[in-house]
């Protein structure tokens, strides 16, 4: 819900899994959110910004978390490089 100024005033805003787009419930204690640093492609130095990726516990339970995170980072890297050109 938003107030008249357009700010979120909800007490709890649920997250979605970046890989499966499932909602992450408040009781899912095995879910993680990982911030991956953005890197300047010319210098190879971190820019100070990060891209968050949330993974639901179901993916981690099935031992697919590493594959999911690697795929998400590769897809994000391709998008970042195409946006610069």
PDB file of N, CA and C in Angstrom:
ATOM      1  N   UNK A   1       0.846  -1.165   0.000  1.00  0.00           N
ATOM      2  CA  UNK A   1       0.000   0.000   0.000  1.00  0.00           C
ATOM      3  C   UNK A   1       0.896   1.233   0.000  1.00  0.00           C
ATOM      4  N   UNK A   2       0.444   2.292  -0.688  1.00  0.00           N
ATOM      5  CA  UNK A   2       1.217   3.525  -0.768  1.00  0.00           C
ATOM      6  C   UNK A   2       0.432   4.681  -0.185  1.00  0.00           C
ATOM      7  N   UNK A   3       1.156   5.629   0.393  1.00  0.00           N
ATOM      8  CA  UNK A   3       0.492   6.820   0.917  1.00  0.00           C
ATOM      9  C   UNK A   3       0.363   7.858  -0.188  1.00  0.00           C
ATOM     10  N   UNK A   4      -0.079   9.053   0.160  1.00  0.00           N
ATOM     11  CA  UNK A   4      -0.315  10.092  -0.842  1.00  0.00           C
ATOM     12  C   UNK A   4       0.981  10.574  -1.492  1.00  0.00           C
ATOM     13  N   UNK A   5       2.109  10.445  -0.791  1.00  0.00           N
ATOM     14  CA  UNK A   5       3.401  10.860  -1.341  1.00  0.00           C
ATOM     15  C   UNK A   5       4.015   9.789  -2.246  1.00  0.00           C
ATOM     16  N   UNK A   6       3.397   8.624  -2.338  1.00  0.00           N
ATOM     17  CA  UNK A   6       3.889   7.549  -3.189  1.00  0.00           C
ATOM     18  C   UNK A   6       4.900   6.633  -2.514  1.00  0.00           C
ATOM     19  N   UNK A   7       5.051   6.722  -1.197  1.00  0.00           N
ATOM     20  CA  UNK A   7       5.986   5.882  -0.457  1.00  0.00           C
ATOM     21  C   UNK A   7       5.292   4.610   0.008  1.00  0.00           C
ATOM     22  N   UNK A   8       6.044   3.487   0.035  1.00  0.00           N
ATOM     23  CA  UNK A   8       5.494   2.234   0.547  1.00  0.00           C
ATOM     24  C   UNK A   8       5.329   2.325   2.054  1.00  0.00           C
ATOM     25  N   UNK A   9       4.157   1.960   2.547  1.00  0.00           N
ATOM     26  CA  UNK A   9       3.897   1.999   3.983  1.00  0.00           C
ATOM     27  C   UNK A   9       3.533   0.624   4.524  1.00  0.00           C
ATOM     28  N   UNK A  10       3.719  -0.417   3.726  1.00  0.00           N
ATOM     29  CA  UNK A  10       3.435  -1.774   4.184  1.00  0.00           C
ATOM     30  C   UNK A  10       4.481  -2.203   5.205  1.00  0.00           C
ATOM     31  N   UNK A  11       4.065  -3.002   6.165  1.00  0.00           N
ATOM     32  CA  UNK A  11       4.995  -3.493   7.163  1.00  0.00           C
ATOM     33  C   UNK A  11       5.873  -4.610   6.614  1.00  0.00           C
ATOM     34  N   UNK A  12       5.348  -5.391   5.692  1.00  0.00           N
ATOM     35  CA  UNK A  12       6.092  -6.522   5.144  1.00  0.00           C
ATOM     36  C   UNK A  12       5.897  -6.551   3.631  1.00  0.00           C
ATOM     37  N   UNK A  13       6.981  -6.477   2.897  1.00  0.00           N
ATOM     38  CA  UNK A  13       6.937  -6.583   1.445  1.00  0.00           C
ATOM     39  C   UNK A  13       7.627  -7.889   1.077  1.00  0.00           C
ATOM     40  N   UNK A  14       6.891  -8.874   0.547  1.00  0.00           N
ATOM     41  CA  UNK A  14       7.507 -10.174   0.247  1.00  0.00           C
ATOM     42  C   UNK A  14       8.487 -10.073  -0.923  1.00  0.00           C
ATOM     43  N   UNK A  15       9.525 -10.902  -0.869  1.00  0.00           N
ATOM     44  CA  UNK A  15      10.493 -10.971  -1.953  1.00  0.00           C
ATOM     45  C   UNK A  15      10.110 -12.100  -2.894  1.00  0.00           C
ATOM     46  N   UNK A  16      10.660 -12.055  -4.114  1.00  0.00           N
ATOM     47  CA  UNK A  16      10.462 -13.125  -5.084  1.00  0.00           C
ATOM     48  C   UNK A  16      11.811 -13.727  -5.416  1.00  0.00           C
ATOM     49  N   UNK A  17      11.793 -15.011  -5.650  1.00  0.00           N
ATOM     50  CA  UNK A  17      13.008 -15.709  -6.050  1.00  0.00           C
ATOM     51  C   UNK A  17      13.407 -15.223  -7.441  1.00  0.00           C
ATOM     52  N   UNK A  18      14.677 -14.917  -7.617  1.00  0.00           N
ATOM     53  CA  UNK A  18      15.165 -14.426  -8.906  1.00  0.00           C
ATOM     54  C   UNK A  18      15.187 -15.527  -9.962  1.00  0.00           C
ATOM     55  N   UNK A  19      15.230 -16.771  -9.539  1.00  0.00           N
ATOM     56  CA  UNK A  19      15.328 -17.893 -10.483  1.00  0.00           C
ATOM     57  C   UNK A  19      13.954 -18.451 -10.836  1.00  0.00           C
ATOM     58  N   UNK A  20      13.104 -18.702  -9.843  1.00  0.00           N
ATOM     59  CA  UNK A  20      11.816 -19.343 -10.094  1.00  0.00           C
ATOM     60  C   UNK A  20      10.644 -18.373 -10.061  1.00  0.00           C
ATOM     61  N   UNK A  21      10.839 -17.150  -9.649  1.00  0.00           N
ATOM     62  CA  UNK A  21       9.819 -16.115  -9.441  1.00  0.00           C
ATOM     63  C   UNK A  21       8.754 -16.534  -8.427  1.00  0.00           C
ATOM     64  N   UNK A  22       9.087 -17.488  -7.554  1.00  0.00           N
ATOM     65  CA  UNK A  22       8.198 -17.849  -6.452  1.00  0.00           C
ATOM     66  C   UNK A  22       8.277 -16.783  -5.372  1.00  0.00           C
ATOM     67  N   UNK A  23       7.195 -16.566  -4.677  1.00  0.00           N
ATOM     68  CA  UNK A  23       7.234 -15.686  -3.519  1.00  0.00           C
ATOM     69  C   UNK A  23       8.002 -16.368  -2.396  1.00  0.00           C
ATOM     70  N   UNK A  24       8.834 -15.610  -1.702  1.00  0.00           N
ATOM     71  CA  UNK A  24       9.578 -16.143  -0.568  1.00  0.00           C
ATOM     72  C   UNK A  24       8.797 -15.785   0.685  1.00  0.00           C
ATOM     73  N   UNK A  25       8.294 -16.793   1.361  1.00  0.00           N
ATOM     74  CA  UNK A  25       7.461 -16.550   2.542  1.00  0.00           C
ATOM     75  C   UNK A  25       8.328 -16.123   3.717  1.00  0.00           C
ATOM     76  N   UNK A  26       7.689 -15.577   4.722  1.00  0.00           N
ATOM     77  CA  UNK A  26       8.406 -15.128   5.910  1.00  0.00           C
ATOM     78  C   UNK A  26       8.961 -16.308   6.694  1.00  0.00           C
ATOM     79  N   UNK A  27       8.379 -17.481   6.550  1.00  0.00           N
ATOM     80  CA  UNK A  27       8.816 -18.669   7.287  1.00  0.00           C
ATOM     81  C   UNK A  27       9.882 -19.475   6.556  1.00  0.00           C
ATOM     82  N   UNK A  28      10.285 -19.045   5.368  1.00  0.00           N
ATOM     83  CA  UNK A  28      11.316 -19.755   4.615  1.00  0.00           C
ATOM     84  C   UNK A  28      12.682 -19.319   5.134  1.00  0.00           C
ATOM     85  N   UNK A  29      13.189 -20.049   6.126  1.00  0.00           N
ATOM     86  CA  UNK A  29      14.442 -19.671   6.769  1.00  0.00           C
ATOM     87  C   UNK A  29      15.673 -20.161   6.010  1.00  0.00           C
ATOM     88  N   UNK A  30      15.479 -20.910   4.933  1.00  0.00           N
ATOM     89  CA  UNK A  30      16.630 -21.372   4.158  1.00  0.00           C
ATOM     90  C   UNK A  30      16.844 -20.542   2.899  1.00  0.00           C
ATOM     91  N   UNK A  31      16.026 -19.518   2.692  1.00  0.00           N
ATOM     92  CA  UNK A  31      16.225 -18.651   1.537  1.00  0.00           C
ATOM     93  C   UNK A  31      17.355 -17.670   1.820  1.00  0.00           C
ATOM     94  N   UNK A  32      18.011 -17.209   0.746  1.00  0.00           N
ATOM     95  CA  UNK A  32      19.122 -16.277   0.882  1.00  0.00           C
ATOM     96  C   UNK A  32      18.969 -15.146  -0.131  1.00  0.00           C
ATOM     97  N   UNK A  33      19.570 -14.024   0.195  1.00  0.00           N
ATOM     98  CA  UNK A  33      19.693 -12.924  -0.747  1.00  0.00           C
ATOM     99  C   UNK A  33      21.179 -12.595  -0.842  1.00  0.00           C
ATOM    100  N   UNK A  34      21.719 -12.662  -2.052  1.00  0.00           N
ATOM    101  CA  UNK A  34      23.143 -12.462  -2.278  1.00  0.00           C
ATOM    102  C   UNK A  34      23.318 -11.225  -3.147  1.00  0.00           C
ATOM    103  N   UNK A  35      24.164 -10.295  -2.699  1.00  0.00           N
ATOM    104  CA  UNK A  35      24.486  -9.102  -3.474  1.00  0.00           C
ATOM    105  C   UNK A  35      25.772  -9.351  -4.236  1.00  0.00           C
ATOM    106  N   UNK A  36      25.704  -9.228  -5.560  1.00  0.00           N
ATOM    107  CA  UNK A  36      26.862  -9.431  -6.428  1.00  0.00           C
ATOM    108  C   UNK A  36      27.336  -8.057  -6.886  1.00  0.00           C
ATOM    109  N   UNK A  37      28.604  -7.769  -6.677  1.00  0.00           N
ATOM    110  CA  UNK A  37      29.158  -6.453  -7.018  1.00  0.00           C
ATOM    111  C   UNK A  37      29.178  -6.244  -8.526  1.00  0.00           C
ATOM    112  N   UNK A  38      28.864  -5.013  -8.950  1.00  0.00           N
ATOM    113  CA  UNK A  38      28.980  -4.635 -10.353  1.00  0.00           C
ATOM    114  C   UNK A  38      30.425  -4.221 -10.611  1.00  0.00           C
ATOM    115  N   UNK A  39      30.982  -4.695 -11.718  1.00  0.00           N
ATOM    116  CA  UNK A  39      32.390  -4.465 -12.038  1.00  0.00           C
ATOM    117  C   UNK A  39      32.484  -3.668 -13.331  1.00  0.00           C
ATOM    118  N   UNK A  40      33.368  -2.680 -13.346  1.00  0.00           N
ATOM    119  CA  UNK A  40      33.622  -1.899 -14.557  1.00  0.00           C
ATOM    120  C   UNK A  40      34.342  -2.796 -15.566  1.00  0.00           C
ATOM    121  N   UNK A  41      33.793  -2.971 -16.788  1.00  0.00           N
ATOM    122  CA  UNK A  41      34.413  -3.905 -17.738  1.00  0.00           C
ATOM    123  C   UNK A  41      35.776  -3.437 -18.245  1.00  0.00           C
ATOM    124  N   UNK A  42      36.053  -2.144 -18.199  1.00  0.00           N
ATOM    125  CA  UNK A  42      37.330  -1.646 -18.708  1.00  0.00           C
ATOM    126  C   UNK A  42      38.441  -1.843 -17.680  1.00  0.00           C
ATOM    127  N   UNK A  43      38.200  -1.409 -16.442  1.00  0.00           N
ATOM    128  CA  UNK A  43      39.250  -1.460 -15.421  1.00  0.00           C
ATOM    129  C   UNK A  43      39.221  -2.735 -14.593  1.00  0.00           C
ATOM    130  N   UNK A  44      38.076  -3.397 -14.502  1.00  0.00           N
ATOM    131  CA  UNK A  44      37.959  -4.605 -13.693  1.00  0.00           C
ATOM    132  C   UNK A  44      37.823  -4.321 -12.215  1.00  0.00           C
ATOM    133  N   UNK A  45      37.481  -3.074 -11.868  1.00  0.00           N
ATOM    134  CA  UNK A  45      37.342  -2.672 -10.472  1.00  0.00           C
ATOM    135  C   UNK A  45      35.854  -2.566 -10.140  1.00  0.00           C
ATOM    136  N   UNK A  46      35.499  -2.972  -8.923  1.00  0.00           N
ATOM    137  CA  UNK A  46      34.105  -2.880  -8.476  1.00  0.00           C
ATOM    138  C   UNK A  46      33.676  -1.415  -8.437  1.00  0.00           C
ATOM    139  N   UNK A  47      32.452  -1.143  -8.886  1.00  0.00           N
ATOM    140  CA  UNK A  47      31.965   0.236  -8.971  1.00  0.00           C
ATOM    141  C   UNK A  47      31.342   0.725  -7.671  1.00  0.00           C
ATOM    142  N   UNK A  48      31.138  -0.146  -6.707  1.00  0.00           N
ATOM    143  CA  UNK A  48      30.489   0.245  -5.460  1.00  0.00           C
ATOM    144  C   UNK A  48      29.009  -0.061  -5.447  1.00  0.00           C
ATOM    145  N   UNK A  49      28.452  -0.424  -6.573  1.00  0.00           N
ATOM    146  CA  UNK A  49      27.051  -0.819  -6.662  1.00  0.00           C
ATOM    147  C   UNK A  49      26.964  -2.339  -6.678  1.00  0.00           C
ATOM    148  N   UNK A  50      25.788  -2.853  -6.341  1.00  0.00           N
ATOM    149  CA  UNK A  50      25.599  -4.301  -6.319  1.00  0.00           C
ATOM    150  C   UNK A  50      24.219  -4.650  -6.855  1.00  0.00           C
ATOM    151  N   UNK A  51      24.105  -5.850  -7.390  1.00  0.00           N
ATOM    152  CA  UNK A  51      22.830  -6.369  -7.877  1.00  0.00           C
ATOM    153  C   UNK A  51      22.394  -7.494  -6.942  1.00  0.00           C
ATOM    154  N   UNK A  52      21.207  -7.363  -6.315  1.00  0.00           N
ATOM    155  CA  UNK A  52      20.762  -8.415  -5.395  1.00  0.00           C
ATOM    156  C   UNK A  52      20.070  -9.560  -6.141  1.00  0.00           C
ATOM    157  N   UNK A  53      20.341 -10.776  -5.697  1.00  0.00           N
ATOM    158  CA  UNK A  53      19.672 -11.969  -6.203  1.00  0.00           C
ATOM    159  C   UNK A  53      19.119 -12.724  -5.006  1.00  0.00           C
ATOM    160  N   UNK A  54      17.843 -13.053  -5.040  1.00  0.00           N
ATOM    161  CA  UNK A  54      17.200 -13.810  -3.968  1.00  0.00           C
ATOM    162  C   UNK A  54      16.934 -15.230  -4.462  1.00  0.00           C
ATOM    163  N   UNK A  55      17.279 -16.207  -3.635  1.00  0.00           N
ATOM    164  CA  UNK A  55      17.035 -17.614  -3.970  1.00  0.00           C
ATOM    165  C   UNK A  55      16.170 -18.237  -2.886  1.00  0.00           C
ATOM    166  N   UNK A  56      15.108 -18.901  -3.303  1.00  0.00           N
ATOM    167  CA  UNK A  56      14.188 -19.551  -2.383  1.00  0.00           C
ATOM    168  C   UNK A  56      14.844 -20.824  -1.839  1.00  0.00           C
ATOM    169  N   UNK A  57      14.431 -21.238  -0.657  1.00  0.00           N
ATOM    170  CA  UNK A  57      15.013 -22.403  -0.010  1.00  0.00           C
ATOM    171  C   UNK A  57      14.810 -23.690  -0.789  1.00  0.00           C
ATOM    172  N   UNK A  58      13.737 -23.786  -1.559  1.00  0.00           N
ATOM    173  CA  UNK A  58      13.455 -24.976  -2.361  1.00  0.00           C
ATOM    174  C   UNK A  58      14.577 -25.243  -3.355  1.00  0.00           C
ATOM    175  N   UNK A  59      15.098 -24.194  -3.980  1.00  0.00           N
ATOM    176  CA  UNK A  59      16.188 -24.347  -4.950  1.00  0.00           C
ATOM    177  C   UNK A  59      17.461 -24.798  -4.243  1.00  0.00           C
ATOM    178  N   UNK A  60      17.730 -24.231  -3.079  1.00  0.00           N
ATOM    179  CA  UNK A  60      18.916 -24.626  -2.327  1.00  0.00           C
ATOM    180  C   UNK A  60      18.786 -26.068  -1.832  1.00  0.00           C
ATOM    181  N   UNK A  61      17.571 -26.483  -1.468  1.00  0.00           N
ATOM    182  CA  UNK A  61      17.338 -27.846  -0.994  1.00  0.00           C
ATOM    183  C   UNK A  61      17.602 -28.866  -2.097  1.00  0.00           C
ATOM    184  N   UNK A  62      17.276 -28.512  -3.336  1.00  0.00           N
ATOM    185  CA  UNK A  62      17.493 -29.410  -4.464  1.00  0.00           C
ATOM    186  C   UNK A  62      18.915 -29.317  -5.011  1.00  0.00           C
ATOM    187  N   UNK A  63      19.803 -28.581  -4.340  1.00  0.00           N
ATOM    188  CA  UNK A  63      21.214 -28.422  -4.731  1.00  0.00           C
ATOM    189  C   UNK A  63      21.358 -27.771  -6.099  1.00  0.00           C
ATOM    190  N   UNK A  64      20.471 -26.843  -6.427  1.00  0.00           N
ATOM    191  CA  UNK A  64      20.546 -26.128  -7.693  1.00  0.00           C
ATOM    192  C   UNK A  64      20.880 -24.650  -7.487  1.00  0.00           C
ATOM    193  N   UNK A  65      21.220 -24.265  -6.267  1.00  0.00           N
ATOM    194  CA  UNK A  65      21.484 -22.866  -5.968  1.00  0.00           C
ATOM    195  C   UNK A  65      22.694 -22.324  -6.698  1.00  0.00           C
ATOM    196  N   UNK A  66      23.769 -23.116  -6.788  1.00  0.00           N
ATOM    197  CA  UNK A  66      24.985 -22.684  -7.461  1.00  0.00           C
ATOM    198  C   UNK A  66      24.732 -22.468  -8.948  1.00  0.00           C
ATOM    199  N   UNK A  67      24.028 -23.419  -9.576  1.00  0.00           N
ATOM    200  CA  UNK A  67      23.719 -23.307 -10.996  1.00  0.00           C
ATOM    201  C   UNK A  67      22.821 -22.107 -11.260  1.00  0.00           C
ATOM    202  N   UNK A  68      21.833 -21.894 -10.388  1.00  0.00           N
ATOM    203  CA  UNK A  68      20.898 -20.789 -10.563  1.00  0.00           C
ATOM    204  C   UNK A  68      21.610 -19.448 -10.433  1.00  0.00           C
ATOM    205  N   UNK A  69      22.449 -19.307  -9.422  1.00  0.00           N
ATOM    206  CA  UNK A  69      23.163 -18.048  -9.220  1.00  0.00           C
ATOM    207  C   UNK A  69      24.128 -17.774 -10.366  1.00  0.00           C
ATOM    208  N   UNK A  70      24.837 -18.801 -10.822  1.00  0.00           N
ATOM    209  CA  UNK A  70      25.767 -18.624 -11.947  1.00  0.00           C
ATOM    210  C   UNK A  70      25.025 -18.185 -13.196  1.00  0.00           C
ATOM    211  N   UNK A  71      23.896 -18.786 -13.475  1.00  0.00           N
ATOM    212  CA  UNK A  71      23.113 -18.431 -14.653  1.00  0.00           C
ATOM    213  C   UNK A  71      22.561 -17.010 -14.542  1.00  0.00           C
ATOM    214  N   UNK A  72      22.079 -16.634 -13.361  1.00  0.00           N
ATOM    215  CA  UNK A  72      21.551 -15.282 -13.172  1.00  0.00           C
ATOM    216  C   UNK A  72      22.636 -14.224 -13.348  1.00  0.00           C
ATOM    217  N   UNK A  73      23.829 -14.495 -12.838  1.00  0.00           N
ATOM    218  CA  UNK A  73      24.934 -13.536 -12.961  1.00  0.00           C
ATOM    219  C   UNK A  73      25.363 -13.407 -14.418  1.00  0.00           C
ATOM    220  N   UNK A  74      25.433 -14.524 -15.145  1.00  0.00           N
ATOM    221  CA  UNK A  74      25.810 -14.471 -16.559  1.00  0.00           C
ATOM    222  C   UNK A  74      24.778 -13.690 -17.366  1.00  0.00           C
ATOM    223  N   UNK A  75      23.490 -13.925 -17.086  1.00  0.00           N
ATOM    224  CA  UNK A  75      22.444 -13.212 -17.804  1.00  0.00           C
ATOM    225  C   UNK A  75      22.488 -11.719 -17.481  1.00  0.00           C
ATOM    226  N   UNK A  76      22.737 -11.382 -16.223  1.00  0.00           N
ATOM    227  CA  UNK A  76      22.825  -9.972 -15.822  1.00  0.00           C
ATOM    228  C   UNK A  76      24.045  -9.316 -16.453  1.00  0.00           C
ATOM    229  N   UNK A  77      25.168 -10.039 -16.562  1.00  0.00           N
ATOM    230  CA  UNK A  77      26.375  -9.507 -17.164  1.00  0.00           C
ATOM    231  C   UNK A  77      26.141  -9.198 -18.638  1.00  0.00           C
ATOM    232  N   UNK A  78      25.447 -10.087 -19.334  1.00  0.00           N
ATOM    233  CA  UNK A  78      25.145  -9.860 -20.748  1.00  0.00           C
ATOM    234  C   UNK A  78      24.255  -8.637 -20.917  1.00  0.00           C
ATOM    235  N   UNK A  79      23.292  -8.460 -20.010  1.00  0.00           N
ATOM    236  CA  UNK A  79      22.426  -7.290 -20.084  1.00  0.00           C
ATOM    237  C   UNK A  79      23.183  -6.002 -19.812  1.00  0.00           C
ATOM    238  N   UNK A  80      24.110  -6.052 -18.864  1.00  0.00           N
ATOM    239  CA  UNK A  80      24.897  -4.860 -18.523  1.00  0.00           C
ATOM    240  C   UNK A  80      25.799  -4.474 -19.696  1.00  0.00           C
ATOM    241  N   UNK A  81      26.407  -5.462 -20.352  1.00  0.00           N
ATOM    242  CA  UNK A  81      27.296  -5.154 -21.483  1.00  0.00           C
ATOM    243  C   UNK A  81      26.520  -4.622 -22.680  1.00  0.00           C
ATOM    244  N   UNK A  82      25.324  -5.163 -22.935  1.00  0.00           N
ATOM    245  CA  UNK A  82      24.533  -4.682 -24.070  1.00  0.00           C
ATOM    246  C   UNK A  82      23.962  -3.303 -23.797  1.00  0.00           C
ATOM    247  N   UNK A  83      23.748  -2.946 -22.534  1.00  0.00           N
ATOM    248  CA  UNK A  83      23.226  -1.620 -22.203  1.00  0.00           C
ATOM    249  C   UNK A  83      24.282  -0.545 -22.400  1.00  0.00           C
ATOM    250  N   UNK A  84      25.565  -0.897 -22.249  1.00  0.00           N
ATOM    251  CA  UNK A  84      26.630   0.082 -22.428  1.00  0.00           C
ATOM    252  C   UNK A  84      26.881   0.409 -23.884  1.00  0.00           C
ATOM    253  N   UNK A  85      26.607  -0.516 -24.763  1.00  0.00           N
ATOM    254  CA  UNK A  85      26.888  -0.307 -26.203  1.00  0.00           C
ATOM    255  C   UNK A  85      25.814   0.472 -26.883  1.00  0.00           C
TER     256      UNK A  85
END
